[in-house]
Amino acid sequence: IPWLPGAMPNRKTDTNNRWGFSTNHINVNYEYPDGDYATRERILQEQQHYQRGLMWTLANHPRIPMNIREEVNKWGLAADEFTENGNWPTQIYVREARRMIGEYVMTEQDCRRLRIANDPIGLGSYSMDSHNVQRYITQDGCVQNEGNIEVSPGGPYAISYRSLLPKKQECGNLLACCAVSSSHIAFGSIRMEPVFMMLGQSAATAAVQSLKEGSDLHDLDYQKLRDQLNRDGQKLEVDTDTYPPLPFDEEPPEHRDRHSSEPVIEDGCMVTL
């Protein structure tokens, strides 16, 4: 988007989904986590067809306002990227798929610091974030998206070493740094690449310690791991004076709040309940 600060080089932009109708092809991904290769390829092609069609429509369809068509027509695929695939990305962005249920399940309680694990190996801080999961027609005839969540934890929170471990009776000597044992809401925050890199470094440190001591990962001396992580400069402590626990709303919200930058459609159908 040209008016955003911190523009990318070579006149490029990092495009993402926004508002009610955008690059997300809502409700077509449910088969992906457990799908075979053919199923996943079909979903990938459906998503690509949708996004190409969306961009063509925004640039060409007569029902689109001229100012939008003119702006979209200024943009195109990056000519110097993915040249072997017609400049289209070769992989789809899979934000979330299968995760294990391990020794410790990270939840919204952890993100809100209402519960703080006693064996942290790093900190997360990104918003608990989920895109819409379905689109439907309300009784009033409105098109309604459902599932979007964007709640900031208001500061850092601890990620448990045990959330990287499968249950001991199910699997030993395995550390999962990305398919972390967590709820959907917690994973919406943990999933950031810098956090995955941090968890990977901590997991590698635990693996080295396990090999040196001949100890199963489940029986690792956490204090020794913590001491090494601290020596390596890993951040483990949450200052609850600066970042106190973030309580849940006393009463569930009854109305949908309109974001200050959300477009207003004249005579549009705005669902607020």
XYZ file of C-alpha atoms in Angstrom:
273
model
C 0.000 0.000 0.000
C 1.809 3.131 -1.185
C 0.731 5.420 1.648
C 2.007 3.241 4.469
C 5.255 4.295 6.210
C 8.376 2.196 5.873
C 7.876 1.317 2.220
C 9.592 -1.827 0.919
C 12.384 -1.453 -1.677
C 11.905 -1.704 -5.439
C 8.329 -0.380 -5.257
C 7.046 -3.598 -3.666
C 4.392 -4.129 -1.022
C 3.651 -6.856 1.495
C -0.019 -7.551 0.859
C -2.300 -8.943 3.566
C -5.985 -9.570 4.188
C -8.120 -6.690 5.484
C -11.769 -5.967 6.240
C -14.829 -7.875 5.106
C -13.853 -9.042 1.615
C -10.220 -9.435 0.760
C -7.490 -11.965 -0.065
C -8.749 -14.612 2.375
C -10.789 -17.293 0.621
C -12.935 -17.899 3.671
C -14.156 -21.384 4.580
C -12.189 -23.461 2.056
C -9.340 -24.556 4.330
C -11.004 -27.026 6.689
C -9.799 -30.107 4.821
C -6.195 -28.921 4.689
C -4.740 -30.127 8.028
C -5.718 -33.777 7.519
C -5.829 -33.703 3.729
C -3.674 -35.847 1.460
C -1.413 -34.258 -1.147
C -4.183 -34.180 -3.769
C -6.601 -32.482 -1.368
C -4.038 -29.882 -0.369
C -3.138 -29.196 -3.993
C -6.822 -28.676 -4.821
C -7.176 -26.178 -1.960
C -4.011 -24.390 -3.077
C -5.354 -24.059 -6.611
C -8.734 -22.824 -5.341
C -6.998 -20.157 -3.271
C -4.841 -19.077 -6.195
C -7.846 -18.919 -8.532
C -9.728 -16.819 -5.960
C -6.883 -14.352 -5.436
C -6.174 -13.932 -9.135
C -9.887 -13.407 -9.750
C -10.103 -10.882 -6.940
C -7.238 -8.811 -8.307
C -8.595 -8.980 -11.878
C -12.006 -7.865 -10.615
C -10.580 -4.938 -8.649
C -8.608 -3.838 -11.694
C -11.182 -4.386 -14.449
C -14.791 -4.960 -13.445
C -17.100 -2.038 -14.346
C -18.919 -2.298 -11.003
C -15.694 -1.370 -9.205
C -15.281 2.418 -8.741
C -12.886 3.892 -11.267
C -10.472 5.279 -8.656
C -9.985 1.776 -7.223
C -9.510 0.236 -10.678
C -6.939 2.875 -11.569
C -4.978 2.288 -8.362
C -5.029 -1.522 -8.587
C -3.935 -1.371 -12.228
C -0.697 0.296 -11.120
C 0.306 -2.918 -9.343
C 1.310 -6.391 -10.482
C 3.323 -9.447 -9.545
C 6.966 -8.885 -8.608
C 8.875 -9.394 -11.871
C 12.067 -10.593 -10.161
C 10.496 -13.151 -7.805
C 9.259 -16.717 -8.407
C 10.275 -16.433 -12.045
C 10.092 -20.214 -12.375
C 6.364 -20.074 -11.514
C 5.104 -17.148 -13.554
C 6.002 -14.786 -10.681
C 3.387 -16.425 -8.448
C 4.551 -17.702 -5.010
C 5.309 -21.423 -5.017
C 3.920 -22.009 -1.525
C 0.689 -21.055 0.198
C 0.836 -19.428 3.604
C -0.395 -22.024 6.103
C -0.816 -20.140 9.349
C -2.161 -23.022 11.404
C -2.691 -26.740 10.928
C -2.272 -29.770 13.180
C -0.747 -29.331 16.624
C 0.025 -31.836 19.330
C -1.501 -31.998 22.811
C 1.629 -32.116 24.924
C 2.714 -32.010 28.528
C 1.543 -28.394 28.842
C -1.118 -26.734 26.681
C -0.589 -23.006 26.146
C -3.922 -21.169 26.318
C -5.346 -17.660 26.458
C -4.761 -17.798 30.223
C -1.014 -17.847 29.528
C -1.182 -15.050 26.962
C -3.079 -12.874 29.442
C -0.564 -13.727 32.206
C -3.421 -15.100 34.314
C -1.257 -18.210 34.425
C 2.536 -18.122 34.148
C 4.432 -21.331 33.418
C 7.243 -22.177 35.837
C 9.513 -23.494 33.069
C 9.707 -20.718 30.449
C 12.098 -21.001 27.504
C 11.121 -17.715 25.869
C 8.490 -15.019 25.654
C 5.723 -14.199 23.190
C 3.876 -10.903 22.898
C 1.947 -10.724 19.614
C -1.813 -10.250 19.532
C -4.125 -13.219 19.861
C -5.078 -13.127 16.212
C -7.420 -15.207 14.071
C -8.928 -14.464 10.688
C -12.575 -15.095 9.865
C -13.591 -18.746 9.646
C -16.922 -18.534 7.847
C -19.263 -16.224 5.947
C -23.047 -16.501 6.142
C -26.321 -14.636 5.562
C -28.065 -13.272 8.654
C -31.826 -13.269 9.224
C -31.831 -9.619 8.151
C -30.194 -10.514 4.852
C -26.756 -9.157 5.742
C -23.563 -10.871 4.633
C -21.656 -11.545 7.843
C -18.123 -12.790 8.472
C -17.495 -14.653 11.704
C -14.362 -15.508 13.641
C -12.033 -12.497 13.399
C -10.125 -11.939 16.644
C -7.469 -9.312 17.355
C -6.741 -8.999 21.077
C -3.400 -7.756 22.368
C -2.032 -9.526 25.456
C -0.755 -6.135 26.599
C 2.803 -7.320 27.031
C 5.041 -10.406 27.053
C 4.063 -13.820 28.382
C 6.005 -16.993 29.175
C 6.088 -20.020 26.855
C 6.511 -23.313 28.684
C 9.269 -25.813 27.883
C 6.670 -28.548 28.350
C 4.567 -27.123 25.498
C 7.304 -28.369 23.140
C 7.122 -31.897 24.553
C 4.610 -34.591 23.564
C 3.044 -36.523 26.417
C 5.734 -38.799 27.795
C 3.678 -41.969 27.409
C 3.059 -41.155 23.729
C 6.480 -40.108 22.447
C 9.937 -39.496 23.865
C 12.940 -37.418 22.837
C 11.000 -35.105 20.531
C 10.730 -31.306 20.646
C 8.114 -29.566 18.483
C 9.055 -25.916 18.004
C 6.247 -24.942 15.602
C 3.402 -27.435 16.166
C 3.454 -26.246 19.776
C 0.978 -27.701 22.239
C -1.494 -24.822 22.400
C -5.081 -23.787 21.928
C -6.249 -22.051 18.764
C -6.312 -18.657 20.491
C -2.855 -18.990 22.051
C -1.338 -20.248 18.812
C -2.669 -17.146 17.062
C -0.071 -15.246 19.103
C 2.742 -17.821 19.399
C 2.837 -18.495 15.639
C 5.107 -15.564 14.771
C 8.376 -16.511 13.024
C 10.643 -14.725 15.547
C 8.997 -16.786 18.302
C 9.544 -19.995 16.319
C 13.223 -19.063 15.922
C 13.500 -18.379 19.637
C 11.838 -21.689 20.510
C 14.126 -23.444 18.039
C 17.208 -22.033 19.734
C 15.934 -23.031 23.175
C 15.012 -26.501 21.916
C 18.492 -26.966 20.450
C 20.002 -25.978 23.809
C 17.797 -28.554 25.534
C 18.792 -31.211 22.996
C 22.506 -30.566 23.570
C 22.023 -30.747 27.329
C 20.077 -34.002 26.931
C 22.876 -35.559 24.873
C 25.622 -34.423 27.233
C 23.859 -35.704 30.335
C 22.314 -38.798 28.781
C 18.932 -37.630 30.018
C 15.549 -38.013 28.383
C 14.099 -34.662 27.329
C 11.148 -35.181 29.660
C 13.515 -35.651 32.618
C 15.856 -32.761 31.810
C 17.088 -30.631 34.695
C 15.156 -27.468 33.884
C 17.230 -25.270 36.191
C 20.391 -26.167 34.255
C 18.570 -25.408 31.004
C 17.351 -22.107 32.381
C 20.853 -21.147 33.526
C 22.263 -21.814 30.057
C 19.466 -19.905 28.327
C 20.119 -16.942 30.622
C 23.829 -17.082 29.785
C 22.888 -17.056 26.115
C 20.811 -13.917 26.590
C 17.394 -15.514 26.267
C 14.577 -13.497 27.876
C 12.593 -15.635 30.320
C 11.141 -13.389 33.017
C 7.818 -11.543 32.830
C 7.709 -8.324 34.836
C 4.137 -8.467 36.125
C 4.493 -5.038 37.743
C 5.059 -3.485 34.330
C 2.816 -5.982 32.532
C 0.114 -7.088 34.986
C -2.308 -9.898 34.162
C -4.916 -8.948 31.568
C -8.314 -10.060 32.912
C -11.185 -11.187 30.762
C -14.128 -8.848 30.168
C -16.578 -8.984 33.068
C -19.408 -9.205 30.565
C -19.121 -10.541 27.008
C -19.423 -7.714 24.445
C -22.891 -7.345 22.969
C -21.987 -5.131 20.035
C -19.436 -5.253 17.272
C -17.150 -2.233 17.477
C -16.301 -0.540 14.209
C -12.591 0.118 13.798
C -11.743 3.771 13.240
C -10.212 3.017 9.821
C -12.965 0.655 8.684
C -14.670 1.870 5.502
C -18.257 3.021 5.765
C -20.529 1.859 2.948
C -23.470 4.142 2.309
C -26.722 2.240 2.866
C -24.567 -0.809 3.549
C -25.520 -3.724 5.746
C -23.571 -3.341 9.005
C -23.986 -6.104 11.565
C -23.426 -4.886 15.117
C -25.004 -7.627 17.222
